[in-house]
Short mmCIF file of C-alpha atoms in Angstrom, two decimals:
data_model
loop_
_atom_site.label_atom_id
_atom_site.label_comp_id
_atom_site.label_asym_id
_atom_site.label_seq_id
_atom_site.Cartn_x
_atom_site.Cartn_y
_atom_site.Cartn_z
CA MET A 1 -15.79 -15.27 -127.57
CA PHE A 2 -12.91 -16.34 -125.37
CA ASP A 3 -11.79 -20.00 -125.37
CA SER A 4 -13.53 -21.92 -122.67
CA ALA A 5 -11.67 -24.68 -120.82
CA SER A 6 -14.64 -25.66 -118.67
CA ILE A 7 -15.55 -29.22 -118.33
CA SER A 8 -19.44 -30.23 -118.01
CA SER A 9 -21.05 -33.66 -117.47
CA GLY A 10 -17.85 -35.46 -118.67
CA LYS A 11 -18.26 -34.63 -122.24
CA THR A 12 -15.17 -32.27 -122.47
CA ASP A 13 -11.59 -33.58 -122.60
CA PHE A 14 -9.39 -32.70 -119.69
CA ILE A 15 -5.76 -34.10 -120.19
CA ALA A 16 -4.21 -34.34 -123.64
CA GLU A 17 -0.74 -35.09 -123.95
CA SER A 18 1.61 -35.60 -126.84
CA SER A 19 5.13 -35.62 -127.92
CA ASP A 20 7.27 -35.77 -130.97
CA ASP A 21 8.00 -39.46 -130.62
CA LYS A 22 4.75 -40.73 -129.13
CA PRO A 23 1.21 -40.73 -130.60
CA PRO A 24 -1.35 -38.52 -128.73
CA GLN A 25 -2.93 -40.13 -125.80
CA ARG A 26 -6.58 -40.27 -125.45
CA ALA A 27 -7.97 -37.50 -123.37
CA GLU A 28 -9.18 -38.31 -119.97
CA THR A 29 -12.66 -37.19 -119.40
CA VAL A 30 -13.87 -35.50 -116.02
CA HIS A 31 -15.81 -38.64 -115.15
CA GLU A 32 -12.99 -40.88 -115.77
CA LEU A 33 -10.75 -38.62 -113.50
CA LEU A 34 -13.35 -38.46 -110.58
CA ALA A 35 -13.74 -42.15 -110.86
CA ARG A 36 -9.97 -42.66 -110.65
CA LEU A 37 -9.92 -40.55 -107.54
CA GLY A 38 -12.56 -42.76 -105.90
CA GLY A 39 -15.75 -40.79 -106.76
CA ASP A 40 -19.04 -42.56 -106.54
CA MET A 41 -20.15 -41.81 -110.28
CA GLU A 42 -23.76 -43.12 -109.56
CA GLU A 43 -24.24 -40.73 -106.64
CA ILE A 44 -22.52 -37.82 -108.77
CA ASP A 45 -24.86 -38.52 -111.64
CA ARG A 46 -28.02 -38.59 -109.44
CA VAL A 47 -27.10 -35.27 -107.81
CA LYS A 48 -26.23 -33.39 -110.98
CA LYS A 49 -29.70 -34.18 -112.49
CA VAL A 50 -31.08 -31.76 -109.74
CA TYR A 51 -28.00 -29.39 -109.29
CA PRO A 52 -25.82 -29.20 -112.51
CA MET A 53 -22.21 -29.99 -112.36
CA LYS A 54 -19.50 -27.84 -114.05
CA ILE A 55 -15.90 -27.91 -113.23
CA SER A 56 -13.17 -25.77 -115.05
CA SER A 57 -10.14 -27.78 -116.04
CA HIS A 58 -7.97 -25.43 -113.91
CA PHE A 59 -9.90 -26.11 -110.80
CA LEU A 60 -10.21 -29.83 -111.49
CA ALA A 61 -6.25 -29.91 -111.73
CA LEU A 62 -6.13 -28.48 -108.13
CA ILE A 63 -7.79 -31.68 -106.68
CA GLN A 64 -5.25 -33.76 -104.89
CA GLU A 65 -7.60 -36.43 -103.50
CA LYS A 66 -11.27 -37.26 -103.00
CA GLY A 67 -12.75 -35.22 -100.39
CA ASP A 68 -10.03 -32.54 -100.12
CA PRO A 69 -11.07 -28.91 -99.85
CA ILE A 70 -11.06 -28.42 -103.69
CA TRP A 71 -13.14 -31.48 -104.33
CA LYS A 72 -15.80 -30.55 -101.94
CA GLN A 73 -16.36 -27.32 -103.62
CA ALA A 74 -16.76 -28.78 -107.08
CA VAL A 75 -17.91 -32.28 -107.11
CA PRO A 76 -21.62 -33.20 -106.27
CA SER A 77 -22.48 -34.92 -103.04
CA ALA A 78 -25.51 -36.84 -102.04
CA GLU A 79 -25.77 -34.54 -99.00
CA GLU A 80 -27.05 -31.92 -101.42
CA LEU A 81 -30.28 -33.97 -101.95
CA SER A 82 -30.89 -34.63 -98.09
CA ASP A 83 -31.26 -30.94 -97.20
CA PHE A 84 -34.96 -30.53 -96.01
CA ARG A 85 -34.26 -27.63 -93.82
CA ASN A 86 -33.30 -24.73 -95.99
CA VAL A 87 -35.13 -22.98 -99.09
CA ALA A 88 -34.26 -22.31 -102.68
CA ASP A 89 -34.28 -18.43 -102.30
CA PRO A 90 -33.27 -17.69 -98.61
CA LEU A 91 -32.41 -14.01 -99.54
CA SER A 92 -35.91 -13.37 -101.00
CA GLU A 93 -34.32 -12.16 -104.28
CA GLY A 94 -37.42 -12.74 -106.02
CA ARG A 95 -39.34 -10.34 -103.84
CA ASP A 96 -36.64 -7.57 -104.66
CA THR A 97 -36.57 -8.20 -108.46
CA LYS A 98 -37.98 -5.20 -110.20
CA VAL A 99 -37.39 -6.19 -113.78
CA PRO A 100 -36.15 -9.55 -114.86
CA GLY A 101 -32.40 -10.00 -113.61
CA LEU A 102 -32.33 -6.84 -111.55
CA ILE A 103 -32.41 -6.90 -107.71
CA HIS A 104 -33.19 -3.57 -105.93
CA ARG A 105 -32.89 -4.18 -102.19
CA TYR A 106 -30.88 -1.37 -100.94
CA PRO A 107 -31.63 2.42 -101.38
CA ASP A 108 -28.78 3.50 -103.60
CA ARG A 109 -27.42 0.30 -105.22
CA VAL A 110 -28.81 -2.42 -107.46
CA LEU A 111 -27.56 -5.98 -108.56
CA LEU A 112 -27.79 -6.67 -112.28
CA MET A 113 -27.45 -10.30 -113.25
CA VAL A 114 -25.67 -10.21 -116.68
CA SER A 115 -24.96 -13.87 -116.96
CA SER A 116 -26.28 -17.20 -116.16
CA LYS A 117 -23.11 -19.00 -116.70
CA CYS A 118 -20.19 -19.79 -114.37
CA ALA A 119 -16.87 -21.15 -115.06
CA MET A 120 -17.62 -23.75 -112.23
CA TYR A 121 -20.92 -24.40 -110.41
CA CYS A 122 -19.78 -24.22 -106.76
CA ARG A 123 -21.62 -26.72 -104.55
CA PHE A 124 -22.60 -23.97 -101.92
CA CYS A 125 -23.83 -21.37 -104.42
CA THR A 126 -26.58 -18.97 -103.19
CA ARG A 127 -28.22 -19.22 -106.70
CA LYS A 128 -28.04 -22.97 -106.83
CA ARG A 129 -31.71 -22.94 -107.87
CA SER A 130 -30.91 -21.18 -111.05
CA VAL A 131 -27.26 -21.20 -112.20
CA GLY A 132 -26.66 -23.55 -115.15
CA ARG A 133 -30.16 -23.88 -116.40
CA VAL A 134 -30.20 -21.23 -119.00
CA GLU A 135 -27.74 -21.11 -121.92
CA GLN A 136 -26.99 -17.48 -121.45
CA THR A 137 -28.94 -14.33 -120.09
CA PRO A 138 -30.11 -12.53 -123.22
CA MET A 139 -28.57 -9.08 -123.79
CA GLN A 140 -32.15 -7.81 -124.28
CA GLN A 141 -32.99 -8.57 -120.59
CA ILE A 142 -29.82 -6.84 -119.60
CA PHE A 143 -30.75 -3.75 -121.47
CA GLN A 144 -34.20 -3.80 -119.58
CA GLY A 145 -32.26 -3.74 -116.32
CA ILE A 146 -30.15 -0.83 -117.60
CA ASP A 147 -33.27 1.08 -118.55
CA TYR A 148 -34.49 0.54 -114.95
CA ILE A 149 -31.31 2.19 -113.61
CA ARG A 150 -31.59 5.10 -115.95
CA GLY A 151 -35.05 5.69 -114.54
CA HIS A 152 -33.96 5.60 -110.96
CA PRO A 153 -31.50 8.53 -110.09
CA GLU A 154 -31.17 7.13 -106.54
CA VAL A 155 -28.98 4.39 -107.80
CA ARG A 156 -25.39 5.28 -107.66
CA ASP A 157 -23.70 1.86 -107.52
CA VAL A 158 -24.26 -1.17 -109.78
CA LEU A 159 -23.04 -4.56 -109.03
CA LEU A 160 -22.73 -6.98 -111.91
CA SER A 161 -23.45 -10.43 -110.89
CA GLY A 162 -24.96 -13.66 -112.19
CA GLY A 163 -23.61 -16.52 -112.99
CA ASP A 164 -20.20 -14.87 -113.50
CA PRO A 165 -20.17 -11.61 -115.61
CA LEU A 166 -16.66 -12.51 -117.00
CA LEU A 167 -18.33 -15.44 -118.77
CA ARG A 168 -19.56 -12.75 -121.26
CA SER A 169 -17.40 -12.05 -124.23
CA ASN A 170 -15.26 -8.96 -124.29
CA ARG A 171 -17.42 -7.25 -126.60
CA GLU A 172 -20.55 -7.90 -124.63
CA LEU A 173 -18.79 -6.59 -121.54
CA ASP A 174 -17.79 -3.43 -123.37
CA ILE A 175 -21.35 -2.77 -124.39
CA ILE A 176 -22.76 -3.40 -120.92
CA LEU A 177 -20.15 -1.17 -119.04
CA ARG A 178 -20.40 1.60 -121.75
CA GLU A 179 -24.22 1.76 -121.24
CA LEU A 180 -23.88 1.93 -117.55
CA ARG A 181 -21.15 4.58 -117.73
CA SER A 182 -23.46 6.65 -119.89
CA ILE A 183 -25.81 7.12 -117.00
CA PRO A 184 -24.83 10.26 -115.23
CA HIS A 185 -25.99 9.16 -111.60
CA VAL A 186 -24.07 5.70 -111.67
CA GLU A 187 -20.77 6.67 -109.91
CA ILE A 188 -19.53 3.13 -109.13
CA ILE A 189 -19.61 -0.17 -111.08
CA ARG A 190 -18.64 -3.38 -109.37
CA ILE A 191 -18.21 -6.94 -110.75
CA GLY A 192 -18.57 -10.13 -108.79
CA SER A 193 -16.43 -12.83 -110.05
CA ARG A 194 -14.83 -16.20 -109.28
CA VAL A 195 -12.94 -16.28 -112.55
CA PRO A 196 -9.53 -15.66 -111.22
CA SER A 197 -9.79 -18.53 -109.08
CA VAL A 198 -11.37 -21.09 -111.29
CA MET A 199 -10.68 -19.99 -114.74
CA PRO A 200 -7.61 -17.65 -114.49
CA GLU A 201 -6.80 -17.93 -118.09
CA ARG A 202 -9.98 -15.83 -118.98
CA VAL A 203 -8.17 -12.80 -117.46
CA THR A 204 -6.27 -11.54 -120.44
CA PRO A 205 -4.69 -8.36 -121.48
CA ARG A 206 -7.60 -7.69 -123.94
CA LEU A 207 -10.16 -8.31 -121.29
CA VAL A 208 -8.27 -5.81 -118.95
CA LYS A 209 -8.08 -3.30 -121.74
CA VAL A 210 -12.04 -3.24 -121.83
CA LEU A 211 -12.42 -3.14 -118.03
CA LYS A 212 -10.00 -0.27 -117.44
CA LYS A 213 -11.85 2.02 -119.73
CA TYR A 214 -14.68 2.29 -117.25
CA HIS A 215 -13.16 3.37 -113.94
CA PRO A 216 -14.19 3.79 -111.16
CA LEU A 217 -14.54 0.08 -111.59
CA TYR A 218 -14.22 -2.48 -108.49
CA MET A 219 -14.06 -6.28 -108.50
CA ASN A 220 -15.24 -8.45 -105.58
CA LEU A 221 -13.58 -11.99 -106.12
CA HIS A 222 -14.34 -15.34 -104.47
CA PHE A 223 -11.50 -17.46 -103.13
CA GLU A 224 -12.26 -20.13 -100.48
CA HIS A 225 -8.96 -22.07 -99.86
CA PRO A 226 -5.30 -21.10 -99.93
CA ARG A 227 -4.57 -23.65 -102.53
CA GLU A 228 -6.66 -21.64 -105.09
CA ILE A 229 -4.01 -18.97 -104.95
CA ASN A 230 -1.08 -20.19 -107.36
CA PRO A 231 0.98 -18.92 -110.28
CA ASP A 232 -1.93 -18.97 -112.73
CA SER A 233 -4.49 -17.10 -110.41
CA GLU A 234 -1.61 -14.84 -109.31
CA ARG A 235 -0.97 -13.80 -112.79
CA ALA A 236 -4.68 -13.05 -113.27
CA LEU A 237 -4.80 -10.88 -110.15
CA LYS A 238 -1.60 -9.06 -111.30
CA LEU A 239 -3.07 -8.15 -114.49
CA LEU A 240 -6.31 -6.71 -112.75
CA ALA A 241 -4.42 -4.87 -110.10
CA ASP A 242 -1.95 -3.32 -112.57
CA ALA A 243 -4.97 -2.02 -114.41
CA GLY A 244 -5.82 -0.01 -111.44
CA ILE A 245 -9.00 -2.09 -110.51
CA PRO A 246 -9.32 -2.24 -106.64
CA LEU A 247 -9.82 -5.92 -105.69
CA GLY A 248 -11.74 -7.27 -102.79
CA SER A 249 -12.56 -10.85 -101.66
CA GLN A 250 -15.90 -12.24 -100.53
CA THR A 251 -15.24 -15.63 -98.83
CA VAL A 252 -17.81 -18.04 -97.73
CA LEU A 253 -17.08 -19.78 -94.28
CA LEU A 254 -17.52 -23.52 -95.31
CA ARG A 255 -17.51 -26.57 -92.97
CA GLY A 256 -14.53 -28.86 -93.82
CA ILE A 257 -12.93 -26.46 -96.35
CA ASN A 258 -11.91 -23.20 -94.55
CA ASP A 259 -13.32 -23.23 -91.20
CA ASP A 260 -9.99 -23.97 -89.53
CA PRO A 261 -8.77 -20.43 -88.32
CA GLU A 262 -5.15 -21.15 -89.53
CA VAL A 263 -6.36 -22.09 -93.01
CA MET A 264 -8.40 -18.91 -93.21
CA LYS A 265 -5.40 -16.78 -91.97
CA GLU A 266 -3.26 -18.40 -94.74
CA LEU A 267 -5.80 -17.49 -97.30
CA MET A 268 -6.29 -13.87 -96.21
CA GLN A 269 -2.60 -13.23 -96.04
CA LYS A 270 -2.09 -14.78 -99.58
CA LEU A 271 -4.85 -12.49 -100.83
CA VAL A 272 -3.34 -9.33 -99.31
CA LYS A 273 0.11 -10.43 -100.88
CA ASN A 274 -1.63 -10.34 -104.08
CA ARG A 275 -3.35 -6.95 -103.69
CA VAL A 276 -6.77 -8.35 -102.89
CA ARG A 277 -8.34 -6.82 -99.85
CA PRO A 278 -10.35 -9.19 -97.63
CA TYR A 279 -13.78 -7.54 -97.65
CA TYR A 280 -16.28 -10.16 -96.23
CA ILE A 281 -16.39 -13.55 -94.63
CA TYR A 282 -20.03 -14.76 -95.02
CA LEU A 283 -21.66 -17.23 -92.74
CA CYS A 284 -23.25 -19.93 -95.37
CA ASP A 285 -26.59 -18.70 -96.67
CA LEU A 286 -29.66 -20.81 -95.79
CA VAL A 287 -29.77 -22.27 -99.28
CA LYS A 288 -31.51 -25.69 -99.95
CA GLY A 289 -28.85 -28.10 -100.77
CA VAL A 290 -25.99 -26.67 -98.81
CA GLU A 291 -26.78 -27.53 -95.18
CA HIS A 292 -23.68 -29.72 -94.94
CA PHE A 293 -21.35 -26.69 -95.50
CA ARG A 294 -22.96 -24.57 -92.89
CA THR A 295 -20.85 -23.75 -89.71
CA THR A 296 -21.88 -22.41 -86.37
CA LEU A 297 -21.67 -18.62 -85.54
CA GLN A 298 -19.06 -19.49 -83.06
CA ALA A 299 -16.80 -20.94 -85.97
CA GLY A 300 -16.96 -17.49 -87.55
CA PHE A 301 -15.99 -15.85 -84.15
CA ASP A 302 -13.11 -18.30 -83.71
CA VAL A 303 -11.77 -17.25 -87.25
CA ILE A 304 -12.18 -13.57 -86.66
CA CYS A 305 -10.46 -13.71 -83.29
CA HIS A 306 -7.70 -15.80 -84.61
CA LEU A 307 -7.17 -13.08 -87.34
CA GLN A 308 -7.63 -9.94 -85.08
CA GLY A 309 -4.10 -8.97 -83.73
CA HIS A 310 -2.39 -12.07 -85.03
CA THR A 311 -2.04 -10.63 -88.66
CA SER A 312 -2.09 -7.28 -89.92
CA GLY A 313 -5.48 -5.42 -90.11
CA LEU A 314 -5.57 -5.60 -93.84
CA CYS A 315 -6.17 -9.23 -93.58
CA VAL A 316 -9.20 -9.05 -91.33
CA PRO A 317 -12.47 -8.75 -93.16
CA HIS A 318 -15.94 -8.24 -91.75
CA LEU A 319 -17.96 -11.25 -90.62
CA ILE A 320 -21.44 -11.14 -92.16
CA ILE A 321 -24.75 -12.74 -92.07
CA ASP A 322 -26.89 -12.02 -95.15
CA SER A 323 -30.25 -12.12 -93.46
CA PRO A 324 -33.27 -13.50 -95.37
CA GLY A 325 -34.66 -10.62 -97.15
CA GLY A 326 -33.03 -8.05 -94.77
CA GLY A 327 -29.51 -7.42 -96.18
CA LYS A 328 -26.18 -7.94 -94.90
CA ILE A 329 -25.44 -7.80 -91.08
CA PRO A 330 -21.91 -7.41 -89.68
CA ILE A 331 -21.35 -9.57 -86.70
CA LEU A 332 -18.62 -8.73 -84.15
CA PRO A 333 -17.09 -11.38 -81.70
CA PRO A 334 -18.81 -10.64 -78.23
CA ASP A 335 -15.53 -11.06 -76.24
CA TYR A 336 -14.24 -7.49 -77.13
CA LEU A 337 -16.85 -5.26 -75.34
CA LEU A 338 -17.39 -6.77 -71.89
CA ALA A 339 -19.52 -4.12 -70.24
CA THR A 340 -20.81 -0.67 -70.65
CA ASP A 341 -22.57 2.18 -68.86
CA GLU A 342 -22.60 5.94 -68.75
CA GLU A 343 -19.20 6.22 -67.24
CA LYS A 344 -17.12 3.73 -69.22
CA ALA A 345 -16.78 0.83 -71.49
CA VAL A 346 -14.83 -2.41 -70.37
CA ILE A 347 -12.97 -3.84 -73.26
CA SER A 348 -10.61 -6.72 -74.08
CA ASN A 349 -7.90 -6.99 -76.57
CA TYR A 350 -6.87 -10.09 -78.90
CA LYS A 351 -4.71 -11.24 -75.87
CA GLY A 352 -7.74 -11.16 -73.46
CA GLU A 353 -6.25 -8.13 -71.67
CA VAL A 354 -8.95 -5.96 -70.03
CA TYR A 355 -9.07 -2.15 -70.18
CA GLU A 356 -11.51 0.54 -69.27
CA TYR A 357 -12.29 3.24 -71.81
CA PRO A 358 -13.99 6.40 -70.05
CA ASN A 359 -16.99 8.09 -71.70
CA PRO A 360 -16.80 11.80 -72.25
CA ARG A 361 -18.40 13.97 -69.50
CA ILE A 362 -21.25 15.89 -71.26
#
């Protein structure tokens, strides 16, 4: 297994400094660090009894002050316990679970949950109800999911998720990927991970050596704020991209974190610079405990309109609502198509300039 630098419940050391002429200093625990930054530790402890807390040392070091965009993603808030509007499983994943840990919702693809662990428990997680409550997903359960895939020739695309698949050991990942690659009708394997953002040290040449054996392999990554892209995460992204793994990003639109269009533009441009193609911006799922992160649909339109035409098309992802039990729905700002009839469409560009596009005479 790789060395984990994760911090959970204040039991793991965060900072340990020493020099030749000074004795080692006592390490500062996560609780001490959060308290020093002004965190209400009674509130944090109360929330994490319901929704566990885990913060990687890398991500913790990105926090500049209490309540900043990094803090909000990682540190429990009392608002998580005052959400009486949303539900634990808003996407009805339980309904589409065919065998434990395998979700088959779309005709030709499945989601296989291969890990119950994450490097960090994001406070806005769609699987807030389950992540962090099991030590690790048993390999035997994963094999049951793979057997299901073997028996369903319509499945051509497998998305590995969890938890975070990269929290499995290199050996376990090798076994899982090898078994999937042995199925003739599986054309594409995808991995969803936030590791390059929250624990970039996990991305090593040895890990990449395993992954690159199983092309075509794609990775969908989660970055939520421009400050998450720094030399450490850039090194991880370079290793993955240099291995020929196409990288895409799936960003959640989060109130007070990235719903400023300029912040989102900076994030998208930094991703593209590091060979990560912006893929989706999600409106926040209706998950119990995350209402305080949700934005309006108009906020999503504002972001997309700010990107369209004002930066390269590579930087413009799809705006998506993951509907309850109904799958992903792309949403386009209404400002571009002004009117349409049998003769023509009236359209507007990013500057607000209006044009007519004639329909063909059939």
